[in-house]
Amino acid sequence: MHSKISYRLAALSLGAVILGTAGCATKKFVRQDVQQSVQPLQAGLSKANQSISDNAGQIRDVDHRAETGISNAQSSADQAHQAAQQADQHAQAANQLAQQGVTAANQAQDTANNLDNYQAGQHETVLFALNKSTLTTEDKQTLDQLVQAVKPMKHYVIQVQGYTDTTGSKAVNLQLSQRRADAVVRYLSLNGNIPLVKIYNMGYGEAAPAESNHTRKGRKANRRVDVTVMVPQIPGQAAQASPTASTDTQ
């Protein structure tokens, strides 16, 4: 009896051992199988994570390059706009210079066209004593004022016209009027340094009286030399028309 009980206990113990051993083996197998199944998944996840990281890096790189490209394009556009503005300013300045050139050319042409169109400018009258052709001190002062007026001018001629009253013969008066005109020309050229080529003179005798020869006052006014500065009709250059007369000393 005792032996049977011992046999049964031994059998139960062996069965328990076998069951325990089988259970451990099963858990180990399941664990190994799970690990073998999980490893490819982990590897795949790792690759997926790496791919995601690479893609994110590429996206960041693309964004950086895009931002850089946009910035460079904006800078280039700004530079092009500034260059266009400068070019427009240069074009406007060139156009203004061209217009000024055209205006200057037109003015020069007008001046050239009018150089021979003279008009009377400053006028002086020198009076002489009866039968005289000698300049007085006052006459010389009058001519000196005229010389100072014409010195700044480039284009001018001086017209000198001698006259007499009706005292004496016409032939004598014609010669006397020429001597009076010559006296004025001599003073202008020698004392005033006026080029002789700019002076034209003529004696007219008793022609073209300034006043009536029937009075003493009228005859005094007719014993004269008219000196007139002739200037071209140039736009912007006003004629100095200020006729004055010197007094005669008898």
CSV table of N, CA and C in Angstrom, one decimal, residues 55-212:
chain,number,residue,atom,x,y,z
A,55,ASN,N,13.7,62.8,-45.8
A,55,ASN,CA,12.7,63.6,-46.5
A,55,ASN,C,12.5,65.0,-45.9
A,56,ALA,N,12.5,65.0,-44.6
A,56,ALA,CA,12.4,66.2,-43.9
A,56,ALA,C,13.6,67.1,-44.1
A,57,GLY,N,14.8,66.5,-44.1
A,57,GLY,CA,16.0,67.3,-44.5
A,57,GLY,C,15.9,67.8,-45.9
A,58,GLN,N,15.5,67.0,-46.8
A,58,GLN,CA,15.4,67.4,-48.2
A,58,GLN,C,14.4,68.5,-48.3
A,59,ILE,N,13.3,68.4,-47.6
A,59,ILE,CA,12.2,69.4,-47.7
A,59,ILE,C,12.8,70.8,-47.1
A,60,ARG,N,13.5,70.7,-46.0
A,60,ARG,CA,14.1,71.9,-45.4
A,60,ARG,C,15.1,72.5,-46.4
A,61,ASP,N,15.9,71.6,-47.1
A,61,ASP,CA,16.9,72.1,-48.0
A,61,ASP,C,16.2,72.8,-49.2
A,62,VAL,N,15.1,72.2,-49.7
A,62,VAL,CA,14.3,72.8,-50.8
A,62,VAL,C,13.7,74.1,-50.4
A,63,ASP,N,13.2,74.1,-49.1
A,63,ASP,CA,12.6,75.4,-48.6
A,63,ASP,C,13.7,76.5,-48.6
A,64,HIS,N,14.9,76.1,-48.1
A,64,HIS,CA,16.0,77.1,-48.0
A,64,HIS,C,16.4,77.6,-49.3
A,65,ARG,N,16.5,76.6,-50.3
A,65,ARG,CA,16.9,77.0,-51.6
A,65,ARG,C,15.8,77.9,-52.3
A,66,ALA,N,14.6,77.6,-52.0
A,66,ALA,CA,13.5,78.4,-52.5
A,66,ALA,C,13.5,79.8,-52.0
A,67,GLU,N,13.7,79.9,-50.6
A,67,GLU,CA,13.7,81.2,-50.0
A,67,GLU,C,14.9,82.0,-50.5
A,68,THR,N,16.1,81.3,-50.7
A,68,THR,CA,17.3,82.0,-51.2
A,68,THR,C,17.0,82.5,-52.7
A,69,GLY,N,16.4,81.6,-53.4
A,69,GLY,CA,16.0,82.0,-54.8
A,69,GLY,C,15.1,83.2,-54.9
A,70,ILE,N,14.1,83.1,-54.0
A,70,ILE,CA,13.1,84.3,-54.0
A,70,ILE,C,13.8,85.6,-53.6
A,71,SER,N,14.7,85.5,-52.6
A,71,SER,CA,15.4,86.6,-52.1
A,71,SER,C,16.3,87.2,-53.2
A,72,ASN,N,17.0,86.3,-53.9
A,72,ASN,CA,17.9,86.7,-55.0
A,72,ASN,C,17.1,87.3,-56.1
A,73,ALA,N,16.0,86.7,-56.4
A,73,ALA,CA,15.1,87.2,-57.5
A,73,ALA,C,14.6,88.6,-57.1
A,74,GLN,N,14.2,88.8,-55.9
A,74,GLN,CA,13.7,90.1,-55.5
A,74,GLN,C,14.8,91.2,-55.5
A,75,SER,N,16.0,90.8,-55.1
A,75,SER,CA,17.2,91.7,-55.2
A,75,SER,C,17.5,92.0,-56.6
A,76,SER,N,17.4,91.0,-57.5
A,76,SER,CA,17.7,91.3,-58.9
A,76,SER,C,16.6,92.2,-59.5
A,77,ALA,N,15.4,92.0,-59.1
A,77,ALA,CA,14.3,92.8,-59.6
A,77,ALA,C,14.5,94.3,-59.1
A,78,ASP,N,14.9,94.4,-57.8
A,78,ASP,CA,15.1,95.8,-57.3
A,78,ASP,C,16.2,96.5,-58.0
A,79,GLN,N,17.3,95.7,-58.3
A,79,GLN,CA,18.5,96.3,-59.0
A,79,GLN,C,18.0,96.7,-60.5
A,80,ALA,N,17.2,95.8,-61.1
A,80,ALA,CA,16.8,96.1,-62.4
A,80,ALA,C,15.9,97.4,-62.4
A,81,HIS,N,15.1,97.5,-61.4
A,81,HIS,CA,14.2,98.7,-61.3
A,81,HIS,C,15.0,100.0,-61.1
A,82,GLN,N,16.0,99.9,-60.3
A,82,GLN,CA,16.9,101.0,-60.1
A,82,GLN,C,17.6,101.4,-61.4
A,83,ALA,N,18.1,100.4,-62.0
A,83,ALA,CA,18.8,100.6,-63.3
A,83,ALA,C,17.9,101.2,-64.3
A,84,ALA,N,16.7,100.8,-64.4
A,84,ALA,CA,15.7,101.4,-65.3
A,84,ALA,C,15.4,102.8,-65.0
A,85,GLN,N,15.3,103.1,-63.7
A,85,GLN,CA,15.1,104.5,-63.3
A,85,GLN,C,16.3,105.4,-63.6
A,86,GLN,N,17.5,104.9,-63.4
A,86,GLN,CA,18.7,105.6,-63.8
A,86,GLN,C,18.8,105.8,-65.3
A,87,ALA,N,18.4,104.8,-66.0
A,87,ALA,CA,18.4,104.9,-67.5
A,87,ALA,C,17.4,106.0,-67.9
A,88,ASP,N,16.2,106.0,-67.3
A,88,ASP,CA,15.2,107.0,-67.6
A,88,ASP,C,15.7,108.4,-67.3
A,89,GLN,N,16.4,108.5,-66.2
A,89,GLN,CA,16.9,109.8,-65.8
A,89,GLN,C,17.9,110.3,-66.8
A,90,HIS,N,18.8,109.4,-67.2
A,90,HIS,CA,19.8,109.7,-68.2
A,90,HIS,C,19.2,110.1,-69.5
A,91,ALA,N,18.1,109.4,-69.9
A,91,ALA,CA,17.5,109.7,-71.1
A,91,ALA,C,16.8,111.1,-71.1
A,92,GLN,N,16.2,111.4,-69.9
A,92,GLN,CA,15.6,112.7,-69.8
A,92,GLN,C,16.7,113.8,-69.9
A,93,ALA,N,17.8,113.6,-69.2
A,93,ALA,CA,18.9,114.6,-69.2
A,93,ALA,C,19.4,114.7,-70.6
A,94,ALA,N,19.6,113.6,-71.4
A,94,ALA,CA,20.1,113.7,-72.7
A,94,ALA,C,19.1,114.4,-73.6
A,95,ASN,N,17.8,114.2,-73.4
A,95,ASN,CA,16.8,114.9,-74.1
A,95,ASN,C,16.8,116.4,-73.8
A,96,GLN,N,17.0,116.8,-72.6
A,96,GLN,CA,17.1,118.2,-72.2
A,96,GLN,C,18.3,118.8,-72.9
A,97,LEU,N,19.4,118.1,-72.9
A,97,LEU,CA,20.6,118.7,-73.5
A,97,LEU,C,20.4,118.8,-75.0
A,98,ALA,N,19.7,117.8,-75.6
A,98,ALA,CA,19.4,117.9,-77.0
A,98,ALA,C,18.5,119.1,-77.3
A,99,GLN,N,17.5,119.4,-76.5
A,99,GLN,CA,16.6,120.5,-76.7
A,99,GLN,C,17.4,121.8,-76.5
A,100,GLN,N,18.3,121.9,-75.5
A,100,GLN,CA,19.1,123.1,-75.4
A,100,GLN,C,20.0,123.3,-76.6
A,101,GLY,N,20.5,122.2,-77.1
A,101,GLY,CA,21.4,122.3,-78.3
A,101,GLY,C,20.6,122.8,-79.5
A,102,VAL,N,19.3,122.3,-79.7
A,102,VAL,CA,18.5,122.8,-80.8
A,102,VAL,C,18.2,124.3,-80.6
A,103,THR,N,17.9,124.7,-79.3
A,103,THR,CA,17.5,126.1,-79.1
A,103,THR,C,18.7,127.0,-79.3
A,104,ALA,N,19.9,126.5,-78.9
A,104,ALA,CA,21.1,127.3,-79.1
A,104,ALA,C,21.4,127.4,-80.6
A,105,ALA,N,21.2,126.3,-81.4
A,105,ALA,CA,21.5,126.3,-82.8
A,105,ALA,C,20.5,127.3,-83.5
A,106,ASN,N,19.2,127.3,-83.1
A,106,ASN,CA,18.2,128.2,-83.6
A,106,ASN,C,18.6,129.6,-83.4
A,107,GLN,N,19.1,129.9,-82.1
A,107,GLN,CA,19.5,131.2,-81.8
A,107,GLN,C,20.7,131.7,-82.6
A,108,ALA,N,21.6,130.8,-82.7
A,108,ALA,CA,22.8,131.1,-83.5
A,108,ALA,C,22.4,131.4,-85.0
A,109,GLN,N,21.5,130.6,-85.5
A,109,GLN,CA,21.0,130.8,-86.9
A,109,GLN,C,20.3,132.2,-87.0
A,110,ASP,N,19.5,132.5,-86.0
A,110,ASP,CA,18.8,133.8,-86.0
A,110,ASP,C,19.8,134.9,-86.0
A,111,THR,N,20.8,134.7,-85.1
A,111,THR,CA,21.8,135.8,-85.0
A,111,THR,C,22.6,136.0,-86.3
A,112,ALA,N,22.9,134.8,-86.9
A,112,ALA,CA,23.6,134.9,-88.2
A,112,ALA,C,22.8,135.6,-89.3
A,113,ASN,N,21.5,135.3,-89.2
A,113,ASN,CA,20.6,135.9,-90.2
A,113,ASN,C,20.4,137.4,-90.0
A,114,ASN,N,20.6,137.8,-88.8
A,114,ASN,CA,20.3,139.2,-88.5
A,114,ASN,C,21.5,140.1,-88.4
A,115,LEU,N,22.7,139.5,-88.6
A,115,LEU,CA,24.0,140.3,-88.5
A,115,LEU,C,24.0,141.4,-89.4
A,116,ASP,N,23.4,141.3,-90.6
A,116,ASP,CA,23.4,142.4,-91.6
A,116,ASP,C,22.1,143.3,-91.5
A,117,ASN,N,21.3,143.0,-90.6
A,117,ASN,CA,20.1,143.8,-90.4
A,117,ASN,C,20.3,144.8,-89.2
A,118,TYR,N,20.9,145.9,-89.5
A,118,TYR,CA,21.3,146.9,-88.5
A,118,TYR,C,20.1,147.8,-88.1
A,119,GLN,N,20.2,148.2,-86.9
A,119,GLN,CA,19.2,149.2,-86.4
A,119,GLN,C,20.0,150.2,-85.6
A,120,ALA,N,19.4,151.4,-85.5
A,120,ALA,CA,20.1,152.5,-84.8
A,120,ALA,C,20.1,152.2,-83.3
A,121,GLY,N,21.3,152.4,-82.7
A,121,GLY,CA,21.4,152.3,-81.3
A,121,GLY,C,21.7,153.6,-80.7
A,122,GLN,N,22.8,153.7,-80.0
A,122,GLN,CA,23.2,155.0,-79.3
A,122,GLN,C,23.5,156.1,-80.3
A,123,HIS,N,23.1,157.3,-80.0
A,123,HIS,CA,23.2,158.4,-81.0
A,123,HIS,C,23.8,159.6,-80.2
A,124,GLU,N,24.7,160.3,-80.8
A,124,GLU,CA,25.3,161.5,-80.3
A,124,GLU,C,25.4,162.5,-81.4
A,125,THR,N,25.3,163.8,-81.0
A,125,THR,CA,25.4,164.9,-82.0
A,125,THR,C,26.5,165.9,-81.5
A,126,VAL,N,27.4,166.1,-82.4
A,126,VAL,CA,28.5,167.1,-82.1
A,126,VAL,C,28.3,168.3,-82.9
A,127,LEU,N,28.2,169.5,-82.2
A,127,LEU,CA,28.0,170.8,-82.9
A,127,LEU,C,29.3,171.5,-83.1
A,128,PHE,N,29.3,172.3,-84.2
A,128,PHE,CA,30.5,173.1,-84.5
A,128,PHE,C,30.2,174.6,-84.7
A,129,ALA,N,31.3,175.3,-84.5
A,129,ALA,CA,31.2,176.8,-84.7
A,129,ALA,C,31.1,177.1,-86.2
A,130,LEU,N,30.8,178.3,-86.5
A,130,LEU,CA,30.6,178.7,-87.9
A,130,LEU,C,31.9,178.6,-88.6
A,131,ASN,N,31.9,177.9,-89.7
A,131,ASN,CA,33.0,177.6,-90.6
A,131,ASN,C,34.2,176.9,-89.9
A,132,LYS,N,33.9,176.1,-88.9
A,132,LYS,CA,34.9,175.4,-88.1
A,132,LYS,C,34.7,173.9,-88.2
A,133,SER,N,35.8,173.1,-88.1
A,133,SER,CA,35.7,171.7,-88.1
A,133,SER,C,36.6,171.1,-86.9
A,134,THR,N,36.8,171.9,-85.9
A,134,THR,CA,37.6,171.6,-84.8
A,134,THR,C,36.8,171.1,-83.6
A,135,LEU,N,37.2,170.0,-83.0
A,135,LEU,CA,36.4,169.5,-81.9
A,135,LEU,C,36.8,170.3,-80.6
A,136,THR,N,35.8,170.6,-79.8
A,136,THR,CA,36.0,171.3,-78.5
A,136,THR,C,36.2,170.2,-77.5
A,137,THR,N,36.6,170.6,-76.3
A,137,THR,CA,36.8,169.7,-75.1
A,137,THR,C,35.4,169.0,-74.8
A,138,GLU,N,34.3,169.7,-74.9
A,138,GLU,CA,33.0,169.1,-74.6
A,138,GLU,C,32.7,168.1,-75.7
A,139,ASP,N,33.0,168.4,-76.9
A,139,ASP,CA,32.8,167.5,-78.0
A,139,ASP,C,33.5,166.2,-77.8
A,140,LYS,N,34.8,166.3,-77.3
A,140,LYS,CA,35.6,165.1,-77.1
A,140,LYS,C,35.0,164.2,-75.9
A,141,GLN,N,34.5,164.9,-74.9
A,141,GLN,CA,33.9,164.2,-73.8
A,141,GLN,C,32.7,163.4,-74.3
A,142,THR,N,31.9,164.0,-75.2
A,142,THR,CA,30.7,163.3,-75.7
A,142,THR,C,31.2,162.1,-76.5
A,143,LEU,N,32.2,162.2,-77.3
A,143,LEU,CA,32.7,161.1,-78.1
A,143,LEU,C,33.3,160.0,-77.2
A,144,ASP,N,33.9,160.4,-76.1
A,144,ASP,CA,34.5,159.5,-75.1
A,144,ASP,C,33.4,158.6,-74.5
A,145,GLN,N,32.3,159.2,-74.2
A,145,GLN,CA,31.1,158.4,-73.6
A,145,GLN,C,30.6,157.4,-74.6
A,146,LEU,N,30.6,157.8,-75.9
A,146,LEU,CA,30.2,156.8,-76.9
A,146,LEU,C,31.1,155.7,-77.0
A,147,VAL,N,32.4,156.0,-77.0
A,147,VAL,CA,33.5,154.9,-77.1
A,147,VAL,C,33.3,153.9,-75.9
A,148,GLN,N,33.1,154.4,-74.7
A,148,GLN,CA,32.9,153.5,-73.6
A,148,GLN,C,31.6,152.6,-73.8
A,149,ALA,N,30.6,153.1,-74.4
A,149,ALA,CA,29.4,152.4,-74.6
A,149,ALA,C,29.6,151.2,-75.6
A,150,VAL,N,30.4,151.4,-76.7
A,150,VAL,CA,30.6,150.4,-77.7
A,150,VAL,C,31.7,149.4,-77.4
A,151,LYS,N,32.6,149.7,-76.5
A,151,LYS,CA,33.7,148.8,-76.2
A,151,LYS,C,33.2,147.3,-75.9
A,152,PRO,N,32.2,147.1,-75.1
A,152,PRO,CA,31.8,145.8,-74.8
A,152,PRO,C,31.1,145.0,-76.0
A,153,MET,N,30.8,145.8,-77.0
A,153,MET,CA,30.0,145.2,-78.1
A,153,MET,C,31.0,144.4,-79.1
A,154,LYS,N,30.5,143.4,-79.7
A,154,LYS,CA,31.2,142.6,-80.7
A,154,LYS,C,30.8,143.0,-82.1
A,155,HIS,N,29.5,143.2,-82.3
A,155,HIS,CA,29.0,143.5,-83.6
A,155,HIS,C,28.4,144.9,-83.6
A,156,TYR,N,29.0,145.8,-84.3
A,156,TYR,CA,28.5,147.2,-84.5
A,156,TYR,C,29.2,147.9,-85.6
A,157,VAL,N,28.6,148.9,-86.1
A,157,VAL,CA,29.3,149.9,-86.9
A,157,VAL,C,28.9,151.3,-86.5
A,158,ILE,N,29.8,152.3,-86.7
A,158,ILE,CA,29.5,153.6,-86.3
A,158,ILE,C,29.3,154.5,-87.6
A,159,GLN,N,28.2,155.1,-87.7
A,159,GLN,CA,27.8,155.9,-88.8
A,159,GLN,C,28.0,157.4,-88.5
A,160,VAL,N,28.9,158.1,-89.2
A,160,VAL,CA,29.3,159.5,-89.0
A,160,VAL,C,28.8,160.3,-90.2
A,161,GLN,N,27.9,161.2,-89.9
A,161,GLN,CA,27.3,162.1,-91.0
A,161,GLN,C,27.6,163.6,-90.7
A,162,GLY,N,28.3,164.2,-91.6
A,162,GLY,CA,28.6,165.7,-91.4
A,162,GLY,C,27.6,166.6,-92.1
A,163,TYR,N,27.3,167.7,-91.5
A,163,TYR,CA,26.4,168.7,-92.1
A,163,TYR,C,26.8,170.1,-91.8
A,164,THR,N,26.2,171.1,-92.6
A,164,THR,CA,26.5,172.5,-92.4
A,164,THR,C,25.1,173.2,-92.5
A,165,ASP,N,25.2,174.5,-92.2
A,165,ASP,CA,24.0,175.3,-92.4
A,165,ASP,C,24.1,175.8,-93.9
A,166,THR,N,23.3,176.8,-94.2
A,166,THR,CA,23.2,177.3,-95.6
A,166,THR,C,24.1,178.5,-95.8
A,167,THR,N,24.9,178.8,-94.8
A,167,THR,CA,25.8,179.9,-95.0
A,167,THR,C,26.9,179.5,-96.0
A,168,GLY,N,27.2,180.3,-97.0
A,168,GLY,CA,28.2,179.9,-98.0
A,168,GLY,C,27.7,179.1,-99.1
A,169,SER,N,28.5,178.8,-100.1
A,169,SER,CA,28.1,178.0,-101.2
A,169,SER,C,27.9,176.6,-100.9
A,170,LYS,N,27.2,175.9,-101.7
A,170,LYS,CA,27.0,174.5,-101.5
A,170,LYS,C,28.3,173.7,-101.6
A,171,ALA,N,29.1,174.1,-102.6
A,171,ALA,CA,30.4,173.3,-102.8
A,171,ALA,C,31.3,173.5,-101.5
A,172,VAL,N,31.4,174.7,-101.0
A,172,VAL,CA,32.2,174.9,-99.8
A,172,VAL,C,31.6,174.2,-98.6
A,173,ASN,N,30.3,174.2,-98.5
A,173,ASN,CA,29.6,173.5,-97.4
A,173,ASN,C,29.8,172.0,-97.5
A,174,LEU,N,29.8,171.5,-98.7
A,174,LEU,CA,30.0,170.0,-98.8
A,174,LEU,C,31.4,169.6,-98.3
A,175,GLN,N,32.4,170.4,-98.7
A,175,GLN,CA,33.8,170.1,-98.2
A,175,GLN,C,33.9,170.3,-96.7
A,176,LEU,N,33.2,171.4,-96.2
A,176,LEU,CA,33.3,171.6,-94.7
A,176,LEU,C,32.6,170.5,-93.9
A,177,SER,N,31.5,170.0,-94.5
A,177,SER,CA,30.8,168.9,-93.8
A,177,SER,C,31.7,167.6,-93.7
A,178,GLN,N,32.4,167.4,-94.8
A,178,GLN,CA,33.3,166.2,-94.8
A,178,GLN,C,34.5,166.4,-93.8
A,179,ARG,N,35.0,167.6,-93.7
A,179,ARG,CA,36.1,167.9,-92.8
A,179,ARG,C,35.6,167.6,-91.3
A,180,ARG,N,34.4,168.0,-91.1
A,180,ARG,CA,33.8,167.8,-89.7
A,180,ARG,C,33.6,166.3,-89.4
A,181,ALA,N,33.1,165.6,-90.4
A,181,ALA,CA,33.0,164.1,-90.3
A,181,ALA,C,34.4,163.5,-90.1
A,182,ASP,N,35.4,163.9,-90.8
A,182,ASP,CA,36.7,163.4,-90.7
A,182,ASP,C,37.3,163.6,-89.3
A,183,ALA,N,37.0,164.8,-88.8
A,183,ALA,CA,37.5,165.1,-87.4
A,183,ALA,C,37.0,164.2,-86.4
A,184,VAL,N,35.7,163.8,-86.5
A,184,VAL,CA,35.1,162.9,-85.6
A,184,VAL,C,35.7,161.5,-85.7
A,185,VAL,N,35.9,161.1,-87.0
A,185,VAL,CA,36.4,159.7,-87.3
A,185,VAL,C,37.9,159.6,-86.7
A,186,ARG,N,38.6,160.7,-86.9
A,186,ARG,CA,40.0,160.7,-86.5
A,186,ARG,C,40.1,160.6,-85.0
A,187,TYR,N,39.2,161.3,-84.3
A,187,TYR,CA,39.2,161.2,-82.8
A,187,TYR,C,38.8,159.8,-82.3
A,188,LEU,N,37.8,159.2,-82.9
A,188,LEU,CA,37.3,157.9,-82.5
A,188,LEU,C,38.4,156.8,-82.8
A,189,SER,N,39.1,156.9,-83.9
A,189,SER,CA,40.0,155.9,-84.2
A,189,SER,C,41.4,156.0,-83.4
A,190,LEU,N,41.8,157.3,-83.3
A,190,LEU,CA,43.1,157.5,-82.6
A,190,LEU,C,43.0,157.5,-81.1
A,191,ASN,N,42.0,158.3,-80.6
A,191,ASN,CA,41.8,158.4,-79.2
A,191,ASN,C,40.9,157.3,-78.5
A,192,GLY,N,40.0,156.9,-79.3
A,192,GLY,CA,39.0,155.9,-78.8
A,192,GLY,C,39.4,154.4,-79.2
A,193,ASN,N,40.4,154.3,-80.0
A,193,ASN,CA,40.9,152.9,-80.5
A,193,ASN,C,39.8,152.1,-81.1
A,194,ILE,N,38.9,152.8,-81.8
A,194,ILE,CA,37.8,152.2,-82.5
A,194,ILE,C,38.4,151.8,-83.9
A,195,PRO,N,38.3,150.5,-84.3
A,195,PRO,CA,38.8,150.1,-85.6
A,195,PRO,C,38.2,150.9,-86.7
A,196,LEU,N,39.0,151.3,-87.6
A,196,LEU,CA,38.5,152.2,-88.7
A,196,LEU,C,37.6,151.4,-89.6
A,197,VAL,N,37.7,150.1,-89.6
A,197,VAL,CA,36.8,149.3,-90.5
A,197,VAL,C,35.4,149.4,-90.0
A,198,LYS,N,35.2,149.8,-88.7
A,198,LYS,CA,33.8,149.8,-88.1
A,198,LYS,C,33.2,151.2,-88.3
A,199,ILE,N,33.9,152.1,-88.9
A,199,ILE,CA,33.4,153.5,-89.0
A,199,ILE,C,33.1,153.9,-90.5
A,200,TYR,N,32.0,154.4,-90.7
A,200,TYR,CA,31.6,154.8,-92.1
A,200,TYR,C,31.2,156.3,-92.0
A,201,ASN,N,31.8,157.2,-92.8
A,201,ASN,CA,31.5,158.6,-92.7
A,201,ASN,C,31.2,159.2,-94.1
A,202,MET,N,30.5,160.3,-94.0
A,202,MET,CA,30.1,161.0,-95.3
A,202,MET,C,29.7,162.4,-94.9
A,203,GLY,N,30.2,163.4,-95.8
A,203,GLY,CA,29.8,164.8,-95.6
A,203,GLY,C,28.6,165.1,-96.6
A,204,TYR,N,27.5,165.6,-96.0
A,204,TYR,CA,26.3,165.9,-96.8
A,204,TYR,C,26.1,167.4,-97.1
A,205,GLY,N,27.0,168.2,-96.6
A,205,GLY,CA,26.8,169.7,-96.9
A,205,GLY,C,25.6,170.2,-96.1
A,206,GLU,N,24.8,171.0,-96.8
A,206,GLU,CA,23.6,171.6,-96.1
A,206,GLU,C,22.4,170.8,-96.3
A,207,ALA,N,22.5,169.5,-96.8
A,207,ALA,CA,21.3,168.7,-96.9
A,207,ALA,C,20.8,168.2,-95.6
A,208,ALA,N,19.6,167.8,-95.6
A,208,ALA,CA,18.9,167.2,-94.4
A,208,ALA,C,19.1,168.1,-93.1
A,209,PRO,N,18.6,169.3,-93.1
A,209,PRO,CA,18.8,170.2,-92.0
A,209,PRO,C,18.0,169.7,-90.8
A,210,ALA,N,18.5,169.8,-89.6
A,210,ALA,CA,17.8,169.4,-88.4
A,210,ALA,C,16.7,170.4,-88.0
A,211,GLU,N,17.0,171.7,-88.3
A,211,GLU,CA,16.0,172.7,-88.0
A,211,GLU,C,16.1,173.8,-89.2
A,212,SER,N,15.3,174.8,-89.1
A,212,SER,CA,15.2,175.8,-90.2
A,212,SER,C,16.5,176.6,-90.2
